[in-house]
Coordinates of C-alpha atoms and ligand atoms in Angstrom, one line a residue:
M1 CA 49.9 -29.3 208.5
D2 CA 52.0 -30.3 205.5
R3 CA 50.0 -31.6 202.6
D4 CA 52.8 -33.4 200.7
Q5 CA 52.0 -37.1 200.6
V6 CA 51.1 -39.1 197.5
L7 CA 49.0 -42.3 197.9
V8 CA 49.5 -44.9 195.1
L9 CA 46.9 -47.6 194.5
N10 CA 47.9 -50.5 192.3
A11 CA 44.9 -52.7 191.6
G12 CA 45.9 -55.9 189.9
S13 CA 43.8 -58.8 188.7
S14 CA 44.0 -60.5 192.0
S15 CA 45.6 -58.0 194.4
L16 CA 45.3 -54.4 195.7
K17 CA 48.6 -52.8 196.7
Y18 CA 49.0 -49.4 198.3
Q19 CA 51.9 -47.1 199.2
V20 CA 52.1 -43.6 200.6
F21 CA 55.2 -41.6 199.7
G22 CA 56.5 -38.4 201.4
T23 CA 58.0 -35.6 199.4
D24 CA 61.5 -37.0 199.5
G25 CA 60.3 -40.3 198.1
S26 CA 60.3 -42.0 201.5
V27 CA 57.6 -44.7 202.1
V28 CA 55.2 -43.6 204.9
V29 CA 53.1 -46.7 204.8
K30 CA 52.5 -49.6 202.5
G31 CA 50.5 -52.8 202.3
K32 CA 48.6 -55.2 200.1
V33 CA 45.5 -57.4 200.0
E34 CA 45.9 -60.5 197.9
R35 CA 44.0 -63.5 196.5
L36 CA 41.1 -61.4 195.2
S37 CA 38.7 -62.8 192.6
G38 CA 35.5 -61.0 191.4
E39 CA 34.2 -57.5 191.7
D40 CA 32.9 -57.9 195.3
D41 CA 36.4 -59.0 196.5
H42 CA 37.9 -55.9 195.0
A43 CA 35.4 -53.6 196.5
R44 CA 35.9 -55.2 199.9
A45 CA 39.6 -55.0 199.5
L46 CA 39.3 -51.2 198.9
E47 CA 37.3 -50.9 202.1
Q48 CA 40.0 -52.8 204.0
V49 CA 42.7 -50.6 202.5
T50 CA 40.9 -47.4 203.3
G51 CA 40.5 -48.7 206.9
E52 CA 44.2 -49.4 207.2
L53 CA 45.2 -46.1 205.7
R54 CA 42.9 -44.2 208.1
R55 CA 44.3 -46.0 211.0
A56 CA 47.8 -45.0 209.7
G57 CA 46.7 -41.4 209.8
V58 CA 46.5 -41.0 206.0
D59 CA 43.8 -38.5 205.0
E60 CA 43.0 -35.5 202.9
E61 CA 44.9 -33.2 205.3
H62 CA 48.1 -34.9 204.3
L63 CA 47.6 -36.0 200.7
I64 CA 48.5 -33.9 197.7
G65 CA 47.2 -36.5 195.3
V66 CA 46.4 -40.1 194.6
G67 CA 48.1 -42.0 191.7
H68 CA 46.4 -45.0 190.2
R69 CA 47.9 -47.7 188.1
V70 CA 45.7 -48.5 185.1
V71 CA 46.8 -51.3 182.7
H72 CA 45.1 -50.3 179.5
G73 CA 44.3 -46.8 178.3
G74 CA 43.0 -47.9 174.9
H75 CA 43.6 -45.7 171.9
T76 CA 42.7 -42.3 173.6
L77 CA 44.5 -42.4 176.9
T78 CA 48.3 -42.5 176.9
Q79 CA 49.7 -39.8 179.2
P80 CA 49.4 -39.7 183.0
S81 CA 46.2 -37.7 183.4
L82 CA 44.0 -36.0 186.0
V83 CA 40.9 -38.1 186.5
D84 CA 37.7 -36.7 185.1
D85 CA 34.6 -38.2 183.4
R86 CA 36.4 -38.4 180.1
V87 CA 39.3 -40.3 181.6
L88 CA 37.0 -42.8 183.4
A89 CA 35.1 -43.4 180.1
A90 CA 38.3 -44.1 178.3
I91 CA 39.3 -46.7 180.9
Q92 CA 35.8 -48.2 180.7
D93 CA 36.1 -48.4 176.9
A94 CA 39.4 -50.3 177.2
V95 CA 37.9 -53.0 179.5
P96 CA 37.5 -55.5 176.6
L97 CA 41.3 -55.1 176.0
A98 CA 42.2 -55.8 179.6
P99 CA 39.2 -57.6 181.1
L100 CA 41.1 -58.9 184.1
H101 CA 42.9 -55.7 184.9
N102 CA 40.8 -52.6 184.0
P103 CA 37.7 -53.5 186.1
P104 CA 39.6 -53.7 189.4
A105 CA 41.3 -50.5 188.6
L106 CA 38.0 -48.8 188.0
T107 CA 36.6 -50.2 191.3
A108 CA 39.6 -48.8 193.2
L109 CA 39.4 -45.5 191.3
R110 CA 35.7 -44.9 191.9
G111 CA 36.0 -46.0 195.6
A112 CA 39.0 -43.9 196.3
R113 CA 37.4 -40.8 194.7
E114 CA 34.4 -41.2 196.9
W115 CA 36.6 -41.5 200.0
L116 CA 39.0 -38.7 199.0
D117 CA 36.8 -36.5 197.0
G118 CA 38.7 -33.3 197.7
T119 CA 42.0 -34.7 196.5
P120 CA 43.1 -34.9 192.9
H121 CA 43.4 -38.3 191.4
V122 CA 45.8 -39.2 188.6
V123 CA 46.0 -42.3 186.4
V124 CA 49.2 -43.7 185.1
L125 CA 48.9 -46.1 182.2
D126 CA 50.9 -49.3 181.7
T127 CA 50.3 -48.8 177.9
G128 CA 51.5 -45.2 178.1
F129 CA 55.2 -45.7 177.5
F130 CA 54.5 -47.7 174.4
A131 CA 52.2 -45.2 172.8
E132 CA 55.4 -44.0 170.9
L133 CA 56.2 -47.4 169.4
P134 CA 57.2 -47.0 165.8
D135 CA 54.5 -48.0 163.4
V136 CA 56.6 -50.9 162.1
A137 CA 56.4 -52.5 165.6
A138 CA 52.8 -51.4 166.4
T139 CA 51.1 -52.6 163.2
Y140 CA 49.5 -56.0 162.8
A141 CA 49.5 -57.5 159.3
I142 CA 45.8 -57.8 159.0
D143 CA 43.1 -55.9 156.9
R144 CA 44.1 -52.3 157.3
D145 CA 40.6 -50.8 157.3
L146 CA 39.3 -53.4 159.8
A147 CA 42.2 -52.8 162.1
A148 CA 41.8 -49.0 161.9
R149 CA 38.1 -49.2 162.6
H150 CA 38.6 -51.3 165.7
H151 CA 41.9 -49.7 166.9
V152 CA 43.8 -52.9 166.6
R153 CA 47.5 -52.2 167.2
R154 CA 50.2 -53.2 169.6
Y155 CA 49.6 -51.2 172.8
G156 CA 52.1 -53.1 175.1
A157 CA 51.9 -53.3 178.9
H158 CA 54.1 -53.2 181.9
G159 CA 55.3 -49.8 180.5
I160 CA 55.7 -48.2 183.9
S161 CA 58.1 -50.9 184.9
H162 CA 60.0 -51.1 181.6
E163 CA 60.5 -47.3 181.5
Y164 CA 61.5 -47.3 185.2
V165 CA 64.1 -50.1 184.9
A166 CA 65.5 -48.6 181.7
R167 CA 66.2 -45.3 183.5
R168 CA 67.8 -47.1 186.5
A169 CA 70.0 -49.1 184.1
A170 CA 71.1 -45.9 182.3
E171 CA 72.1 -44.4 185.6
H172 CA 73.9 -47.5 186.7
L173 CA 75.9 -47.8 183.5
G174 CA 76.3 -44.0 183.3
R175 CA 75.0 -43.8 179.7
D176 CA 71.8 -42.4 178.3
D177 CA 72.3 -43.8 174.8
L178 CA 71.9 -47.4 175.8
R179 CA 70.2 -50.0 173.6
L180 CA 68.4 -52.2 176.1
V181 CA 66.4 -55.4 176.2
T182 CA 64.3 -55.3 179.4
L183 CA 62.6 -58.4 180.7
H184 CA 59.8 -57.9 183.1
L185 CA 59.2 -61.5 184.4
G186 CA 56.5 -61.6 187.1
N187 CA 53.1 -63.2 187.1
G188 CA 52.6 -61.4 183.8
A189 CA 55.7 -61.2 181.7
S190 CA 56.9 -59.0 178.8
A191 CA 60.0 -58.0 177.0
A192 CA 60.9 -54.6 175.5
A193 CA 63.5 -53.2 173.2
I194 CA 64.5 -49.7 174.2
D195 CA 66.8 -47.4 172.4
A196 CA 68.1 -44.3 174.3
G197 CA 65.0 -44.4 176.6
R198 CA 62.5 -44.8 173.7
P199 CA 60.6 -48.0 173.1
V200 CA 61.1 -49.6 169.7
D201 CA 59.3 -52.9 170.3
T202 CA 57.6 -54.9 173.0
S203 CA 56.1 -58.4 173.3
M204 CA 52.6 -57.6 174.6
G205 CA 50.1 -56.7 172.0
L206 CA 46.6 -55.4 171.6
T207 CA 46.0 -57.1 175.0
P208 CA 48.3 -58.4 177.7
L209 CA 48.1 -61.9 176.3
E210 CA 50.9 -61.9 173.6
G211 CA 54.6 -62.6 174.0
L212 CA 56.3 -64.4 176.7
V213 CA 55.1 -67.5 178.6
M214 CA 53.5 -66.2 181.9
G215 CA 52.0 -67.6 185.1
S216 CA 48.7 -68.5 183.5
R217 CA 48.9 -66.9 180.1
G218 CA 50.7 -68.6 177.2
G219 CA 51.9 -65.6 175.2
D220 CA 52.5 -66.2 171.5
L221 CA 50.2 -68.7 169.8
D222 CA 49.4 -69.6 166.3
P223 CA 46.0 -67.9 165.9
G224 CA 44.9 -71.0 164.1
I225 CA 44.9 -72.8 167.4
L226 CA 41.9 -70.7 168.5
L227 CA 40.0 -71.4 165.3
H228 CA 40.8 -75.1 165.7
L229 CA 39.7 -75.2 169.3
A230 CA 36.5 -73.2 168.5
R231 CA 35.6 -75.8 165.8
E232 CA 36.9 -79.0 167.3
A233 CA 36.5 -78.5 171.1
G234 CA 33.5 -76.3 170.8
L235 CA 35.1 -73.4 172.8
G236 CA 33.2 -70.1 172.5
T237 CA 34.6 -66.7 173.4
D238 CA 34.2 -67.4 177.2
G239 CA 35.9 -70.7 177.0
L240 CA 38.7 -69.3 174.9
E241 CA 39.1 -66.4 177.3
D242 CA 39.3 -68.7 180.2
L243 CA 41.9 -70.9 178.4
L244 CA 44.0 -67.9 177.4
H245 CA 43.9 -66.1 180.8
H246 CA 43.8 -68.9 183.3
R247 CA 44.7 -72.3 181.8
S248 CA 47.8 -71.5 179.8
G249 CA 51.4 -70.5 180.6
I250 CA 53.2 -72.5 183.3
T251 CA 49.8 -73.2 185.0
G252 CA 48.5 -74.8 181.9
L253 CA 51.7 -76.7 181.2
S254 CA 52.5 -77.9 184.7
G255 CA 49.5 -77.2 187.0
R256 CA 51.9 -75.0 189.1
P257 CA 50.9 -71.4 189.0
D258 CA 53.7 -70.1 191.1
F259 CA 57.2 -70.0 189.6
R260 CA 58.8 -71.2 192.9
E261 CA 56.7 -74.3 192.8
L262 CA 57.7 -74.9 189.1
Q263 CA 61.3 -74.6 190.0
A264 CA 60.9 -77.0 192.9
G265 CA 59.2 -79.5 190.6
A266 CA 61.9 -79.2 188.0
D267 CA 64.6 -79.6 190.7
A268 CA 62.9 -82.7 191.9
G269 CA 63.2 -84.2 188.4
D270 CA 59.5 -83.8 187.3
D271 CA 59.6 -84.0 183.5
V272 CA 56.4 -82.0 183.2
C273 CA 57.8 -79.1 185.2
R274 CA 61.2 -79.3 183.4
L275 CA 59.5 -79.0 180.0
A276 CA 57.5 -76.0 181.2
W277 CA 60.7 -74.4 182.5
E278 CA 62.4 -75.0 179.2
V279 CA 59.5 -73.7 177.2
Y280 CA 59.6 -70.5 179.3
C281 CA 63.3 -70.0 178.9
H282 CA 63.3 -70.8 175.2
R283 CA 60.6 -68.1 174.6
V284 CA 62.6 -65.5 176.6
R285 CA 65.8 -66.3 174.6
K286 CA 63.9 -66.0 171.3
Y287 CA 62.7 -62.5 172.2
V288 CA 66.2 -61.4 173.3
G289 CA 67.6 -62.6 170.0
A290 CA 64.9 -60.8 168.0
Y291 CA 65.3 -57.6 170.0
H292 CA 69.1 -57.7 169.7
V293 CA 68.6 -57.5 165.9
V294 CA 65.8 -54.9 166.2
L295 CA 68.1 -52.7 168.2
G296 CA 71.1 -53.2 165.9
G297 CA 72.9 -54.8 168.8
A298 CA 71.9 -54.5 172.5
D299 CA 74.3 -53.0 175.0
A300 CA 72.6 -54.6 178.0
L301 CA 69.9 -57.0 179.1
V302 CA 67.8 -56.2 182.2
F303 CA 66.0 -58.7 184.4
T304 CA 63.2 -57.4 186.7
A305 CA 60.0 -58.3 188.6
G306 CA 59.3 -61.3 190.9
V307 CA 61.0 -64.0 188.7
G308 CA 63.6 -61.8 187.0
E309 CA 64.8 -60.4 190.3
N310 CA 64.7 -63.5 192.5
A311 CA 65.4 -66.6 190.3
P312 CA 69.2 -66.8 189.6
R313 CA 68.8 -70.2 188.0
L314 CA 66.3 -68.9 185.5
R315 CA 68.7 -66.0 184.6
A316 CA 71.5 -68.5 184.2
D317 CA 69.5 -70.7 182.0
V318 CA 68.3 -67.8 179.8
A319 CA 71.8 -66.3 179.6
G320 CA 73.4 -69.7 179.1
G321 CA 71.7 -69.8 175.7
L322 CA 72.9 -66.4 174.7
G323 CA 76.6 -67.2 174.2
V324 CA 76.2 -66.4 170.5
L325 CA 75.6 -62.8 171.5
G326 CA 78.7 -62.9 173.7
V327 CA 76.6 -62.8 176.9
E328 CA 78.7 -64.1 179.8
L329 CA 77.3 -64.2 183.4
D330 CA 79.4 -64.1 186.5
P331 CA 78.0 -66.9 188.6
D332 CA 78.9 -65.2 191.9
R333 CA 77.3 -61.9 190.9
N334 CA 74.3 -63.8 189.6
S335 CA 73.7 -65.8 192.7
S336 CA 73.9 -62.8 195.1
D337 CA 70.5 -61.8 196.5
E338 CA 71.2 -58.1 197.1
R339 CA 68.2 -56.1 196.4
R340 CA 69.7 -53.3 194.4
T341 CA 70.5 -52.5 190.8
R342 CA 73.6 -54.5 189.9
T343 CA 75.6 -56.0 187.0
I344 CA 75.6 -59.8 187.0
S345 CA 77.7 -60.3 183.8
T346 CA 81.5 -60.6 183.7
D347 CA 83.4 -57.3 183.2
G348 CA 84.3 -58.5 179.7
S349 CA 80.8 -59.5 178.6
P350 CA 80.1 -57.5 175.4
V351 CA 76.4 -57.4 176.4
A352 CA 76.0 -56.4 180.1
V353 CA 73.4 -58.2 182.1
L354 CA 71.7 -56.3 184.9
V355 CA 69.2 -57.0 187.7
V356 CA 67.1 -53.9 188.4
P357 CA 64.5 -54.1 191.1
T358 CA 61.4 -52.6 189.7
D359 CA 59.3 -50.1 191.7
E360 CA 56.1 -49.3 189.8
E361 CA 54.7 -47.5 192.8
S362 CA 57.5 -44.9 193.1
A363 CA 57.3 -44.3 189.4
I364 CA 53.5 -43.7 189.7
A365 CA 54.1 -41.4 192.6
E366 CA 56.6 -39.4 190.6
A367 CA 54.4 -39.1 187.6
T368 CA 51.5 -38.1 189.8
R369 CA 53.5 -35.3 191.4
S370 CA 54.6 -34.2 188.0
V371 CA 51.0 -34.0 186.7
L372 CA 49.9 -32.1 189.7
A373 CA 52.9 -29.6 189.4
T374 CA 52.9 -29.1 185.7
G375 CA 49.9 -30.7 184.2
S376 CA 52.0 -33.3 182.4
A377 CA 54.3 -36.2 183.2
P378 CA 58.1 -36.2 183.1
R379 CA 59.9 -37.4 179.9
Ligands
LIG1 P1 53.0 -59.4 189.8 O1 53.0 -59.6 188.3 O2 51.8 -60.1 190.4 O3 53.4 -58.1 190.3 P2 55.6 -60.3 190.7 O4 56.5 -59.4 190.0 O5 55.5 -60.2 192.2 O6 54.1 -60.5 190.1 O7 56.1 -61.8 190.4 C1 55.5 -62.9 190.9 C2 56.2 -64.2 190.5 O8 57.6 -64.1 191.0 C3 55.6 -65.5 191.0 O9 55.5 -66.5 190.0 C4 56.6 -66.0 192.0 O10 56.7 -67.3 192.1 C5 57.9 -65.4 191.5 N1 58.9 -65.3 192.5 C6 58.9 -64.6 193.6 N2 60.0 -64.9 194.4 C7 60.7 -65.8 193.7 C8 61.9 -66.6 194.0 N3 62.6 -66.3 195.1 N4 62.3 -67.5 193.1 C9 61.6 -67.7 192.0 N5 60.5 -67.1 191.7 C10 60.0 -66.1 192.5

């Protein structure tokens, strides 16, 4: 029997997705369990997934390895790695830096290792791509010694997606020296500046809270707001954590956690939704402008993930404010709903605008195969 399949498990804060890939990259089976909250839910979700996989005939006879997405590798874990006790401890140590994301990943990792204990397991980090950020982008301007003692630096997130779409964009435009601004706009959202495949800056920071406005996270804030609310509203660390993770972003602004609902509200003339929409777009444009300068001029802008791939109005509103960079969208190309890498700017636009469907699972499968074949990931 051929032992050539890779199972990918992607445990998010509220979902568990799985995909099994054949050697040629074909998808053998895929699925997801959603709306999970709490450890018990995640453990039950894994049981459900293992049941579904067994019924689909996925087992140790067929699997060459299991690839796991892990959001935060902390300061020690950056490269895709074979799972051992040291790797598990590093992911555990990084839990305070990604309290919503690393615990479900650990639950999936431990459960899957019990189920498939004769199969190698590999972790692929969302922070990994950004381990090479230049110091000037990774360094926070606070007390140097304190920052060093507590490993405070910009780690970034969504690196698997940013790296993947940057590669697809380079293929699509036939150039590997591209200066790119990539916009991963999903429930979480982040921007990255990428020069010839290397990251030079990104919007997420020590934790996945910084940067763009997201579904329920507000991104950039004056840190004084937290001090003010601690003193004036009596919020402790739990209250602040709840505010930052669950009661901010478009949820906090409009009460609508899903971007489609926000758009429907804005279309219906609801001022609260419209303001949230504009705050979201304004923040994206600020980052594009900043990264254009950081890159010394961007060649292309890439939209990806749930919102970036599926919301043409959002892309038009963001790009509409980028005329100063020469960005010019082609309305017909922008409104097409083809699910493939494509250019949506005019042929004359000095900065090309692309939509690139992200595929974190296939990137994880590829990195997993590479670790199993060579002991390290592709670069
Ligand atoms: P995750 O970060 O959970 O992987 P996704 O990348 O799937 O998230 O993005 C989820 C977001 O994409 C949700 O806010 C959802 O409303 C939004 N989205 C999905 N489809 C559309 C669409 N057709 N128009 C606007 N937003 C969409």
